[in-house]
CSV table of C-alpha atoms and ligand atoms in Angstrom, one decimal:
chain,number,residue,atom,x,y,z
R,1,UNK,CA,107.7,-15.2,-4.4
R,2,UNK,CA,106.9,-17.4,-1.9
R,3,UNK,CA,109.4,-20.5,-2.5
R,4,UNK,CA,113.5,-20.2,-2.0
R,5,UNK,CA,114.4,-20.0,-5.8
R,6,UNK,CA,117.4,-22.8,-6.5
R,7,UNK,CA,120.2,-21.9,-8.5
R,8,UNK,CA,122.5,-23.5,-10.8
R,9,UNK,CA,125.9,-21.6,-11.2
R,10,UNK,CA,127.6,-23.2,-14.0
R,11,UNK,CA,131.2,-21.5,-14.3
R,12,UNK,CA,130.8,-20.0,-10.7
R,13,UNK,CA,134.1,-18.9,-10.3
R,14,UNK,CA,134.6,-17.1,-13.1
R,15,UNK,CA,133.7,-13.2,-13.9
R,16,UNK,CA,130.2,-13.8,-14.3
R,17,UNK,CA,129.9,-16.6,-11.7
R,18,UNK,CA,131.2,-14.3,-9.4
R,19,UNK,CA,129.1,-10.9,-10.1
R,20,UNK,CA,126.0,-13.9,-10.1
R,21,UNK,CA,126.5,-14.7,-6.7
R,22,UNK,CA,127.6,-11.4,-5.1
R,23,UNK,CA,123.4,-10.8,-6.4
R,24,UNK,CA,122.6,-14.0,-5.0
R,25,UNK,CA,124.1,-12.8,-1.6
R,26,UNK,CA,122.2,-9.9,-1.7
R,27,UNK,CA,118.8,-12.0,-1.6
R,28,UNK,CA,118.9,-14.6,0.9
R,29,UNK,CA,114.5,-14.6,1.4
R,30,UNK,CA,114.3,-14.6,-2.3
R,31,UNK,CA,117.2,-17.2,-3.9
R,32,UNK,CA,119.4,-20.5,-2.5
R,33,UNK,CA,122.7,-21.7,-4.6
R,34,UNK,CA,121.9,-25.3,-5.3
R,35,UNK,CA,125.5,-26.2,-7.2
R,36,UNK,CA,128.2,-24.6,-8.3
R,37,UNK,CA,130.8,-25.8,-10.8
R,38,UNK,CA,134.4,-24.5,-11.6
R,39,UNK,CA,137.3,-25.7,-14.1
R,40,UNK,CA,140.8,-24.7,-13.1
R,41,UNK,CA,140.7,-22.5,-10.0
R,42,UNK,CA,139.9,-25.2,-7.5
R,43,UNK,CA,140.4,-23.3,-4.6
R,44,UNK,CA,138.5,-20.3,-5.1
R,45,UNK,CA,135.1,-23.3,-5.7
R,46,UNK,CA,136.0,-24.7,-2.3
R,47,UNK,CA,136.3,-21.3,-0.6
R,48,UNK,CA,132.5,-20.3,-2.5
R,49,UNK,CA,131.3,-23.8,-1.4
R,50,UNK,CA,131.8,-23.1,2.3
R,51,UNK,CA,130.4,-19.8,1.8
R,52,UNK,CA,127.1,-20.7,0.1
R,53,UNK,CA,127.2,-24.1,1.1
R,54,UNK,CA,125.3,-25.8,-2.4
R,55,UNK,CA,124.0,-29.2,-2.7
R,56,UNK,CA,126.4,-30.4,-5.6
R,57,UNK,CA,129.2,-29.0,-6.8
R,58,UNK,CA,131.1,-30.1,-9.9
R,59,UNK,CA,134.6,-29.7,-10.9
R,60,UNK,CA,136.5,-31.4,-14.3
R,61,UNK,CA,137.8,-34.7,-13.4
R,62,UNK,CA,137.4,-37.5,-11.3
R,63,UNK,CA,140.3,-36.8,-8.8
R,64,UNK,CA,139.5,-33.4,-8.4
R,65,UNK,CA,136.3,-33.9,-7.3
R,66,UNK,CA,137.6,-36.7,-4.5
R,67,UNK,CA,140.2,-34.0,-3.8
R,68,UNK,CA,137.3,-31.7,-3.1
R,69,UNK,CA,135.1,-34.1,-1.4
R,70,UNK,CA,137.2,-34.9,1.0
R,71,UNK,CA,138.2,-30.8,1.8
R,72,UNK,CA,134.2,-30.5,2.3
R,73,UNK,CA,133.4,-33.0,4.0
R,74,UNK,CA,136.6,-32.2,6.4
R,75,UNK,CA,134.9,-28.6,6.6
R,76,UNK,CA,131.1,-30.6,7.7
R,77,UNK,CA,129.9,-29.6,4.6
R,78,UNK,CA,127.2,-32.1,3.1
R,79,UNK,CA,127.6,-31.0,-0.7
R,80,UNK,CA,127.8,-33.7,-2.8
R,81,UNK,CA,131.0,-33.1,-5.8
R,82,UNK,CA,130.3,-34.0,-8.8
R,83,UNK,CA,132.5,-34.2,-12.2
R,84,UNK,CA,133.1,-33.9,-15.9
R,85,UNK,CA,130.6,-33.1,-18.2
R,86,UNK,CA,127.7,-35.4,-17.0
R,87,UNK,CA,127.9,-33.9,-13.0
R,88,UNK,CA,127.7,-30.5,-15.2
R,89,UNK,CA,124.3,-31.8,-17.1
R,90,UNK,CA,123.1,-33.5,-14.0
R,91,UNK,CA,122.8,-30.1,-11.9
R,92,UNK,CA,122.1,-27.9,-14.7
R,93,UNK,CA,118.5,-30.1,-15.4
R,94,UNK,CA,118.4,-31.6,-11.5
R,95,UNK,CA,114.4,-31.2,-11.0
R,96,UNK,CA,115.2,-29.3,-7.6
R,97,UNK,CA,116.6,-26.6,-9.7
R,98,UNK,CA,114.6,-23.2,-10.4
R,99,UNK,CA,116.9,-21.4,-12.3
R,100,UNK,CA,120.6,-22.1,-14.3
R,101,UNK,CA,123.3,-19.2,-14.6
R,102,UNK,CA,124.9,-20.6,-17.7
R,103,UNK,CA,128.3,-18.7,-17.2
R,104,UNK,CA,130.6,-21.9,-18.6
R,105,UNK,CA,133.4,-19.8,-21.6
R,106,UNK,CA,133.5,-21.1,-24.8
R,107,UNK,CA,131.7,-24.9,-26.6
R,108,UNK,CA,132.5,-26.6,-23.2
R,109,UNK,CA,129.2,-25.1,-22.0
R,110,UNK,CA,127.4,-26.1,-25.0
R,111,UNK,CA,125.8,-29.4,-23.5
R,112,UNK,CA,125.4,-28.6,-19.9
R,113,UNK,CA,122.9,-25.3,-21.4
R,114,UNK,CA,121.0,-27.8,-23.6
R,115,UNK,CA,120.6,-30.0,-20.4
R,116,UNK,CA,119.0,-27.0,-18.4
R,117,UNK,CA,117.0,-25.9,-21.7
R,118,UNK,CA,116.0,-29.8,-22.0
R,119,UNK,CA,114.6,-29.6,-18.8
R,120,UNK,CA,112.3,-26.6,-19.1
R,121,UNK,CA,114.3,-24.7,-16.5
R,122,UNK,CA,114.8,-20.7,-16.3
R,123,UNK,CA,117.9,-20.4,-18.4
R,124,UNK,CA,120.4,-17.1,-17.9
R,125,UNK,CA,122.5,-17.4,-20.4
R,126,UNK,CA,125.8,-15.5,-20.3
R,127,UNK,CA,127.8,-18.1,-22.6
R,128,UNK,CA,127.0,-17.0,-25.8
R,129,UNK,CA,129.2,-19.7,-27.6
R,130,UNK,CA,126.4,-22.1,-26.9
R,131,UNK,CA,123.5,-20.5,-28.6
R,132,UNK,CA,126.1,-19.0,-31.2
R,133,UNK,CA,127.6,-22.5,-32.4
R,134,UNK,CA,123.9,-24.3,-32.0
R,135,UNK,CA,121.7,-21.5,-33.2
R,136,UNK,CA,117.8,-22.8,-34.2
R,137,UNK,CA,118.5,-26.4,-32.2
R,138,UNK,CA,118.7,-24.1,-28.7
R,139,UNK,CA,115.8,-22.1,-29.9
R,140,UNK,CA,113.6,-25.0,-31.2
R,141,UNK,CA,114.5,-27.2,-27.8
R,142,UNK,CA,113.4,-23.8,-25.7
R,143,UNK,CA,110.3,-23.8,-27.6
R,144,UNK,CA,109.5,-27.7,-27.2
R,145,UNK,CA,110.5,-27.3,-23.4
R,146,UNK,CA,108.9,-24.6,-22.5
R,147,UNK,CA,112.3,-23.4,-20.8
R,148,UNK,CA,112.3,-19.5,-20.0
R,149,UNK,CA,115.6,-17.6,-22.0
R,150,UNK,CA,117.0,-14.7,-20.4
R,151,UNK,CA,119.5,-12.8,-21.8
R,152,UNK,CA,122.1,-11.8,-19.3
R,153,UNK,CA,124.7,-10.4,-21.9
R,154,UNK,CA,124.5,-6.8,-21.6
R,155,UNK,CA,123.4,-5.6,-24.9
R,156,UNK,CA,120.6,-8.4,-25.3
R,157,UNK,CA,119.3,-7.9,-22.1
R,158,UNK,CA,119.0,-4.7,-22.9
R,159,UNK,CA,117.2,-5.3,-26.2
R,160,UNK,CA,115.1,-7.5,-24.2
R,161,UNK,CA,114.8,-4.9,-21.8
R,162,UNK,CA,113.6,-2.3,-24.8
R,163,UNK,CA,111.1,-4.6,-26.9
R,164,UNK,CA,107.3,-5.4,-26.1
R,165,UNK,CA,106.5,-8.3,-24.1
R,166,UNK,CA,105.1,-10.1,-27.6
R,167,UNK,CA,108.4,-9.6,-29.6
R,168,UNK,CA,108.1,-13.7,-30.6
R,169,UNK,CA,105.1,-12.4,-32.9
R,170,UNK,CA,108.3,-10.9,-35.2
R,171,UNK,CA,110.2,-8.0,-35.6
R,172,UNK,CA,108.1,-6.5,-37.9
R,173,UNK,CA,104.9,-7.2,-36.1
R,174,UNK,CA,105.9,-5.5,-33.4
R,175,UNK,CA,107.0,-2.3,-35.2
R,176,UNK,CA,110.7,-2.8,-34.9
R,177,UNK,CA,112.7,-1.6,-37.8
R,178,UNK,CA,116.5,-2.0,-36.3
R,179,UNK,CA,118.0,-3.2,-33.4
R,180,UNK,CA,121.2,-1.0,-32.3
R,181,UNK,CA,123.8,-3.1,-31.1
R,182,UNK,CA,126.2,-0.9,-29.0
R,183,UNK,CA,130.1,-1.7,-28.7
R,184,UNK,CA,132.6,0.0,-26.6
R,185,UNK,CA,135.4,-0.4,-29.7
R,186,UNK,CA,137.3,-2.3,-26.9
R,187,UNK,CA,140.8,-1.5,-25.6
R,188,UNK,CA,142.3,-1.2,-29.6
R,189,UNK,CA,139.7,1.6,-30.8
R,190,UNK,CA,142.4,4.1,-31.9
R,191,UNK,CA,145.3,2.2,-31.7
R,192,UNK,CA,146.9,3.0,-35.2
R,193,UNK,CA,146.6,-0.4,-37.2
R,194,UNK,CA,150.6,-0.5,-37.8
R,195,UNK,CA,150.6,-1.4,-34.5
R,196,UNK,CA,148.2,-3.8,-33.9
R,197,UNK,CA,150.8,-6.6,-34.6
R,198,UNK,CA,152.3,-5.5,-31.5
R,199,UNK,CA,149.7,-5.4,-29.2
R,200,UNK,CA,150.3,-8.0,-25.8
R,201,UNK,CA,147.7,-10.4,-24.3
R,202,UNK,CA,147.9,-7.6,-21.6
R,203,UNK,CA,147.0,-5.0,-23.6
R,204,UNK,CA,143.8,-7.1,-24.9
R,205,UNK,CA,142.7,-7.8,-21.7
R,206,UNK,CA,143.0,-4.7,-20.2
R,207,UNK,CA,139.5,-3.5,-20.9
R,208,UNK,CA,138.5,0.3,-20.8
R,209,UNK,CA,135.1,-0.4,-19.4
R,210,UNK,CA,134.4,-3.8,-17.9
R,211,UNK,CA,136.1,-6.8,-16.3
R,212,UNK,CA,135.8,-9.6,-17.8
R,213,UNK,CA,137.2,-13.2,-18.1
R,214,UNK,CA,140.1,-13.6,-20.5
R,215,UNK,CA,138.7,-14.7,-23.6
R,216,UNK,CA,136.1,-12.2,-23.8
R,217,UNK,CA,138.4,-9.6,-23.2
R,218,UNK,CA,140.3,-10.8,-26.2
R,219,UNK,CA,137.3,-10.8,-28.1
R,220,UNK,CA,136.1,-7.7,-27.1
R,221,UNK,CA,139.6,-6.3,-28.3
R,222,UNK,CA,138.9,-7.9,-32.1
R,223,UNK,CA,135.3,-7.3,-32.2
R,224,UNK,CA,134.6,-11.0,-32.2
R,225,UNK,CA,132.8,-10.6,-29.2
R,226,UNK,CA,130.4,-8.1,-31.1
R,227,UNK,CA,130.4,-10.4,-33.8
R,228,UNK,CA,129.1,-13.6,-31.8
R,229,UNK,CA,127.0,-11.1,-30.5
R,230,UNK,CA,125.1,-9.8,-33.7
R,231,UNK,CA,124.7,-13.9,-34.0
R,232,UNK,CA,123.9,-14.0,-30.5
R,233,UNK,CA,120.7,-11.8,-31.5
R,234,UNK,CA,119.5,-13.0,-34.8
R,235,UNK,CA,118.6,-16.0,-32.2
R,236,UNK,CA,117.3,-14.4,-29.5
R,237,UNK,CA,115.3,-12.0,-31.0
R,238,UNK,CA,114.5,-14.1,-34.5
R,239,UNK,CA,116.3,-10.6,-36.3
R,240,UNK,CA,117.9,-11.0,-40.2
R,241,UNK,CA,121.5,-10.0,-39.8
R,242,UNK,CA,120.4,-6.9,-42.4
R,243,UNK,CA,118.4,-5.7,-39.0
R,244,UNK,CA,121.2,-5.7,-36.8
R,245,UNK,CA,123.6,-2.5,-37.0
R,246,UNK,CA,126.3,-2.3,-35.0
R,247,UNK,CA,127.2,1.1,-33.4
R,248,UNK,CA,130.9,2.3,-31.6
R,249,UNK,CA,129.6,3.4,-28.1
R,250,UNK,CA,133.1,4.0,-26.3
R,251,UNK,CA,131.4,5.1,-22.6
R,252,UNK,CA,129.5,1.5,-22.3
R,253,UNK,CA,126.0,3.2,-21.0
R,254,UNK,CA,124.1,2.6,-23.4
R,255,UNK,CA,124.0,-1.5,-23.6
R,256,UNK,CA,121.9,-1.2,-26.6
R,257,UNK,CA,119.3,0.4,-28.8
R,258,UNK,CA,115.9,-0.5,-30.6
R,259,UNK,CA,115.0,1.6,-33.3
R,260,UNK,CA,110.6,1.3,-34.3
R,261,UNK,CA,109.1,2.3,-37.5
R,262,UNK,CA,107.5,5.4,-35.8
R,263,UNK,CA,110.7,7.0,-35.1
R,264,UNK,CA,111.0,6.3,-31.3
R,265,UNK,CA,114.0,4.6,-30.3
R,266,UNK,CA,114.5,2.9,-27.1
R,267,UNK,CA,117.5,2.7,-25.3
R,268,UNK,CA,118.4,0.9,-21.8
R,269,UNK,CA,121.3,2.4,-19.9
R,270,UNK,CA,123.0,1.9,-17.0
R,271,UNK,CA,127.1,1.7,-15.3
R,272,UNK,CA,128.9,-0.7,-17.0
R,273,UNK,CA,128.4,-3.8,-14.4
R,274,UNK,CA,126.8,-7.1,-15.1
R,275,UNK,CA,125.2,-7.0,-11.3
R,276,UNK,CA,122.3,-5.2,-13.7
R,277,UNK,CA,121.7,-7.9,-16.6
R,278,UNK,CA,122.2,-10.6,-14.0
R,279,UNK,CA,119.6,-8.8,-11.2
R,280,UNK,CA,117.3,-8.0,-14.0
R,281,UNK,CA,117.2,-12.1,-15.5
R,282,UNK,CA,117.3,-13.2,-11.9
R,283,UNK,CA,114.1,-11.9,-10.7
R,284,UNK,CA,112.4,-11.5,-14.1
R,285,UNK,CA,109.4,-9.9,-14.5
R,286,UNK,CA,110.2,-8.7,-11.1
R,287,UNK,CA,113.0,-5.8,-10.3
R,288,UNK,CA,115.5,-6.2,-7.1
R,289,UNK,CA,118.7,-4.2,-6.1
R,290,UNK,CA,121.9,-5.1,-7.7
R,291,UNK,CA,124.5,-3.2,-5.5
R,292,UNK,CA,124.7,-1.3,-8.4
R,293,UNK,CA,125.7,2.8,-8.4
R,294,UNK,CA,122.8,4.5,-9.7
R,295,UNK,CA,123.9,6.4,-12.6
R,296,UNK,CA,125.6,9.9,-12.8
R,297,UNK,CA,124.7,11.4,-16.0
R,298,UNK,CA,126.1,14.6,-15.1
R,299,UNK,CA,129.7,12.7,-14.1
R,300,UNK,CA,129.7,11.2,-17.6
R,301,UNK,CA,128.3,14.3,-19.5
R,302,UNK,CA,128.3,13.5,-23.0
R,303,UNK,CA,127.7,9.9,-25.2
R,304,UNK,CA,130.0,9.1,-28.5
R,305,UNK,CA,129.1,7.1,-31.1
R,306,UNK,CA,130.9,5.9,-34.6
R,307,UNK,CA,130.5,3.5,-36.9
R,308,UNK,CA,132.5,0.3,-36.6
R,309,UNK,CA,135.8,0.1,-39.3
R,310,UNK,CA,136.1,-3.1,-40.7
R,311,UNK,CA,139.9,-3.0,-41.9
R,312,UNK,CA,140.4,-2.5,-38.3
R,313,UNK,CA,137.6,-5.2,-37.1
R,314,UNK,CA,137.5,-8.3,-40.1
R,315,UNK,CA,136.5,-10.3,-36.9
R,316,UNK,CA,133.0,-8.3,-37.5
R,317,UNK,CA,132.6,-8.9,-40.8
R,318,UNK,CA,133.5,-12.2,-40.7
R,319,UNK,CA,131.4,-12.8,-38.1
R,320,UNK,CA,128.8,-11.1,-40.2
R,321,UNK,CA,129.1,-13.4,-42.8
R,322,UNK,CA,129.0,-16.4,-40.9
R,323,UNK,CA,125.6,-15.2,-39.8
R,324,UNK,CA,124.0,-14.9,-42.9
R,325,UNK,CA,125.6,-18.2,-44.2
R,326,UNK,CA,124.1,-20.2,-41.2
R,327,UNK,CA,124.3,-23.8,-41.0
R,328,UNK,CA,127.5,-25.0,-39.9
R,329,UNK,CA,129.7,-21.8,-40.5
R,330,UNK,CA,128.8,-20.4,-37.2
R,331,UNK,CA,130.0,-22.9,-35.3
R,332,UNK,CA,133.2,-23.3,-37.3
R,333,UNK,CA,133.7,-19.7,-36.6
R,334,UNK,CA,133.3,-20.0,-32.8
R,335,UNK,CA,135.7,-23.1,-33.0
R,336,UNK,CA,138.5,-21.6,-35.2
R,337,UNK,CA,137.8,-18.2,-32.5
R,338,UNK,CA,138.6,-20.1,-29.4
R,339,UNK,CA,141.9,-21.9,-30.8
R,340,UNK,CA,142.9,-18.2,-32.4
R,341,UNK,CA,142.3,-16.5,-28.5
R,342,UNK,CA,143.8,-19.3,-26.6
R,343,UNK,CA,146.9,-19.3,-28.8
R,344,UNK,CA,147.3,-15.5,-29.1
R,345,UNK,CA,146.9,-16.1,-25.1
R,346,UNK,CA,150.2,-18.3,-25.2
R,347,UNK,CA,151.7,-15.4,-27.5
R,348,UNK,CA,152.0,-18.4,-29.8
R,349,UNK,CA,150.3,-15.7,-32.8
R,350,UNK,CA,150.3,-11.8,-33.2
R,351,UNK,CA,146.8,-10.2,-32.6
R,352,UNK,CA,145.7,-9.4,-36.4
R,353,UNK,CA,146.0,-13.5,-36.6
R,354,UNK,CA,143.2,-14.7,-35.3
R,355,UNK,CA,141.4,-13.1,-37.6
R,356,UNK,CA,143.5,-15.2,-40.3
R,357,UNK,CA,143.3,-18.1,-38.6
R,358,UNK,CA,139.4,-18.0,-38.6
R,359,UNK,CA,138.9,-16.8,-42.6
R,360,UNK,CA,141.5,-19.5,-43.2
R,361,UNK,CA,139.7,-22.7,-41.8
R,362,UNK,CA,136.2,-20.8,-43.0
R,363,UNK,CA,137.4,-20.6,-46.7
R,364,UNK,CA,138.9,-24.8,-46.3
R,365,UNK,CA,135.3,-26.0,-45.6
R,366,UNK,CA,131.9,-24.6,-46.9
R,367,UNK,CA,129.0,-24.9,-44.4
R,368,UNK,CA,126.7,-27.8,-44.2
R,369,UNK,CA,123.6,-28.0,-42.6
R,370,UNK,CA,123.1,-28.6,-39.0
R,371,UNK,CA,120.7,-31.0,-37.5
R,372,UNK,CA,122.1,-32.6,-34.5
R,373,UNK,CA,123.8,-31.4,-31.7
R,374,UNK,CA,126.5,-33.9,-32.7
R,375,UNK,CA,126.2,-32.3,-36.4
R,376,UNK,CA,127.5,-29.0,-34.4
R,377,UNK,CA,129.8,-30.6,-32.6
R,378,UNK,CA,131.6,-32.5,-35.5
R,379,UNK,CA,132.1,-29.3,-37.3
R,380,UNK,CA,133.3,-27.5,-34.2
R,381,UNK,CA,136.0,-30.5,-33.7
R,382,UNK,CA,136.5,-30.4,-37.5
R,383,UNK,CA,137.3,-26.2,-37.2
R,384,UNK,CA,139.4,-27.1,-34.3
R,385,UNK,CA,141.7,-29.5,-36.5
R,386,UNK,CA,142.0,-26.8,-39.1
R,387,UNK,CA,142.8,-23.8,-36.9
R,388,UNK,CA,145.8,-26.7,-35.4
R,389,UNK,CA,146.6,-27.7,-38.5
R,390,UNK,CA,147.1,-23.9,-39.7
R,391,UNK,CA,149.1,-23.2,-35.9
R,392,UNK,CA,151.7,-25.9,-36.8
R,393,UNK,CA,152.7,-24.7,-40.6
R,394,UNK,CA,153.4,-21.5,-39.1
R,395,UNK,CA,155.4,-23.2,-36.8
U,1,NAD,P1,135.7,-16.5,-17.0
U,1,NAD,O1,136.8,-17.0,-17.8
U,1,NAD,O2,135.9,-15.4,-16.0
U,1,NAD,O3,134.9,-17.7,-16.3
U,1,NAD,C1,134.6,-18.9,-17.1
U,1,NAD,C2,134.0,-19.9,-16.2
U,1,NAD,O4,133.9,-21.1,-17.0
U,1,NAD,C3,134.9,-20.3,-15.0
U,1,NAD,O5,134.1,-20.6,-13.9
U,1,NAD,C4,135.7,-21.5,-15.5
U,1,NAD,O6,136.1,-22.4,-14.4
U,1,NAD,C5,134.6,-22.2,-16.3
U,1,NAD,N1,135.2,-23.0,-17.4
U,1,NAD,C6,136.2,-22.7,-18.2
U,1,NAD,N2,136.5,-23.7,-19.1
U,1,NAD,C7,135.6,-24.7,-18.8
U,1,NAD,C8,135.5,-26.0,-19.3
U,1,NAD,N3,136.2,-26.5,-20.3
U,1,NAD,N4,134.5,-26.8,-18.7
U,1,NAD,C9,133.8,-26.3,-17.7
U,1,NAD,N5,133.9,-25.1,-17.2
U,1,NAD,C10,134.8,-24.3,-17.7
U,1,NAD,O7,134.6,-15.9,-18.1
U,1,NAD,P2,133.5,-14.9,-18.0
U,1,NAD,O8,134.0,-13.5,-18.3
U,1,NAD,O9,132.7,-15.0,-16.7
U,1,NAD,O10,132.5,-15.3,-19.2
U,1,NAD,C11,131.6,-16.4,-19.0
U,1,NAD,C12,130.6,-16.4,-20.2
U,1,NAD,O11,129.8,-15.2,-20.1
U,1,NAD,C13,131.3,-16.3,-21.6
U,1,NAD,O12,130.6,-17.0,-22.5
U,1,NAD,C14,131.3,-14.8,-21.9
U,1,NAD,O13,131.2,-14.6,-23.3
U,1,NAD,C15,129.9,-14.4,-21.3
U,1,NAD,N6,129.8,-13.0,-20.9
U,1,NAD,C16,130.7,-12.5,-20.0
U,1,NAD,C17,130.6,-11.1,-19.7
U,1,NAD,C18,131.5,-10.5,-18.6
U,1,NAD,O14,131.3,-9.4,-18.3
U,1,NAD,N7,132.4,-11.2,-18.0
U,1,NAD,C19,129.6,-10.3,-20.3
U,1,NAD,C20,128.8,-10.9,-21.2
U,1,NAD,C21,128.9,-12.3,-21.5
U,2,MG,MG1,128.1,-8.1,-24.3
C-alpha cells in the first residue's frame, strides 16, 4: 500500500472505537485517523484528538463542538469540530476518506453508514442496527456505489472469513448448505429462569467473554444481540433465515461456522477480542498484527456447544420471526429493542421485559413494506412511540 489510508471513526470513543484505534496505532506507515466522532464522553474525544490529531472531529450539538473547538485549538490543534448528524454524514462520505469504522450504537448510526455507503467508501461496519433496521436499501446502495462491506462483527467476519471469494454468486452456488452462527449464551446461560426477573443491569453487563458497550452487553444477555445478528447475516451474506442455525458456544473461540454440502465445515477461531475482526477488515485482502495473543488451544482444552432454549431466549425467536417477516418488522424490532435496553438500563423494567415490550408493539402493528430510508425511519419512530406508550401503562 503505497498511500496513508484515511480513516473515519464514527463512535470513536466507545468499545469498538477504542479497540479500532489501538490497531490504527499499531500502523502508522499503513493508516492516518481523518475524524473522529463521540456522543456523551466529551473528554475522552478531546484526549483521542490530541493523541491522533484528525482533521474533523464531530460531537452532538452545537455548543459542544465550540466547547471543543476552543479546547483544541487552545492545545494548537488544527482539527476542525464538527456537529450533529450532518458533521457525522459529512466525514463519514468526505472524498479524502479511504475507509469508515461505523462503530455509532443503535438507529443514530443509521444515516451517517448510508452516507459512507453513498459515497462508495470502504465500510467496517460494527453497528449492526443500521443494516438490521434498513436491510436490502443498505445492500442495494452498496451495490449501486460500489462501496466495499466488511464485516467487523465477530461471527460475520468470520463467515466472511470462511466463504469463497465469490459467495455473491449465492449460497447455493457456492456449495454452502448452513451457516453456524456461534453465541456465547451470554452472562444468563444457566441462570435458573425463576430468577431472571432478578437479574441487575450489572449482572447483564458483566459479560463472561468480551467487553463491550452497554447495550450490547444487554443484548448479548437476551440473545437479542444473536438475534440482530441472524438478521445481520441474511444481509450480508443474502442467507434465508431457514440457513442460519444458531449454536451455544460458551468459550467465544469459535466466532462462527460454515457448513458445505460436501461435509467440510469451516470454522474461524481466535481469543475473544475485536483487535482480530477489526485488523482483518482494516487491511482486507491484506493480513497485519492486531496486538492480539496468539491462541492457546492447550490452555482452553476443550469446545462446548448446545442448542439455544428459546423459553429462556424469546428475544431469538422473535428476532427470528422478524427476519422472515421482512419489511418493516425488523426495524420495529430494533426500535422497540433499544427503548426495552435503555429502560431496563434505568431499572425502569425487569429483564424478562424487554422481551414483552418488543412482542407487544410487534403484535400492535403488522409490517409494511419498506422503500425509503424515511419509510425505515417512520416505523422505527412509530415502534418507539409504542414501546413509550407500553413503559407509561406500566407506570
Ligand atoms: P459503545 O457504547 O461502547 O460505543 C458507542 C459509540 O457510539 C460511542 O462512541 C458513543 O459516543 C457513540 N454514540 C452513542 N449514541 C450516539 C448517538 N445518538 N449519536 C452519535 N453517536 C452515538 O458501543 P460498542 O460496544 O463500541 O458498540 C458499537 C457498535 O458495534 C454497536 O452497534 C454494537 O452492536 C457493535 N458491536 C460491538 C462489539 C463489541 O465488542 N463492543 C462487537 C460486535 C458489534
Ligand atoms: Mg457479534
Amino acid at each position: 500500500m503505497s498511500h496513508l489510508q484515511q480513516i473515519t471513526v464514527l463512535g470513536a470513543t466507545g468499545s469498538i472505537g477504542l479497540s479500532t484505534l489501538d490497531v490504527i496505532a499499531r500502523h502508522p506507515a499503513l493508516y492516518q485517523v481523518f475524524a473522529l466522532s463521540g456522543f456523551s464522553r466529551l473528554v475522552e474525544l478531546e484526549a483521542l484528538c490530541m493523541i491522533y490529531r484528525p482533521r474533523y472531529a464531530v460531537v452532538p450539538d452545537e455548543r459542544s463542538a465550540r466547547h471543543l473547538q476552543s479546547g483544541l485549538h487552545a492545545a494548537g490543534l488544527a482539527t476542525r469540530v464538527l456537529f450533529g448528524e450532518q458533521g457525522l454524514c459529512e466525514v463519514a462520505a468526505h472524498p479524502e476518506v479511504d475507509a469508515v469504522m461505523a462503530a455509532i450504537v443503535g438507529a443514530a448510526g443509521l444515516k451517517p453508514t448510508l452516507a459512507a455507503v453513498e459515497a462508495g467508501k470502504k465500510v467496517l461496519l460494527a453497528n449492526k442496527e443500521a443494516l438490521v433496521m434498513s436491510g436490502a436499501l443498505f445492500i442495494d446502495a452498496v451495490r449501486r456505489s460500489g462501496a466495499v462491506l466488511l464485516p467487523i462483527d465477530s461471527e460475520h467476519n468470520a463467515i466472511f472469513q470462511c466463504l469463497p471469494g465469490d459467495y455473491a454468486r449465492g449460497l447455493e452456488q457456492v456449495g454452502v448448505r448452513r451457516i453456524l452462527l456461534t453465541a456465547s449464551g451470554g452472562p444468563f446461560r444457566e441462570t435458573p429462569l425463576a430468577q431472571l426477573h432478578e437479574v441487575s443491569p450489572e449482572q447483564a453487563c458483566a459479560h463472561p467473554n468480551w467487553s463491550m458497550g452497554r447495550k450490547i452487553s444487554v443484548d448479548s444477555a437476551s440473545m437479542m444481540n444473536k438475534g440482530l445478528e441472524l438478521i445481520e447475516v441474511c444481509w450480508l451474506f443474502n442467507a434465508k433465515p431457514a440457513q442460519v442455525e444458531v449454536v451455544i458456544h460458551p468459550q467465544s473461540v469459535i466466532h462462527s461456522l460454515v457448513d458445505y454440502v460436501d461435509g467440510s465445515v469451516l470454522a474461524q477461531l481466535g481469543n475473544p477480542d475485536m483487535r482480530t475482526p477489526i485488523s482483518h477488515a482494516l487491511a482486507w485482502p491484506q493480513r497485519i498484527d492486531s496486538g492480539v495473543a496468539p491462541l492457546d488451544l492447550f490452555a482452553i482444552a476443550r469446545l462446548d456447544f448446545q442448542a439455544p432454549d428459546e423459553q429462556r431466549f424469546p428475544c431469538l425467536r422473535l428476532a427470528r420471526d422478524a427476519a422472515e417477516a421482512g419489511g418493516s418488522v425488523p426495524a420495529m424490532l430494533n426500535a422497540a429493542n433499544e427503548v426495552a435496553v435503555a429502560a431496563f438500563l434505568e431499572r425502569r423494567i425487569r429483564f424478562p421485559e424487554i422481551a414483552s415490550i418488543i412482542e407487544a408493539v410487534l403484535n400492535a402493528e403488522p409490517g409494511v413494506a419498506v422503500e425509503s430510508v424515511e419509510a425505515v425511519l417512520a416505523a422505527d419512530r412509530r415502534a418507539r412511540e409504542l414501546a413509550g406508550q407500553w413503559l407509561s401503562r406500566r407506570g
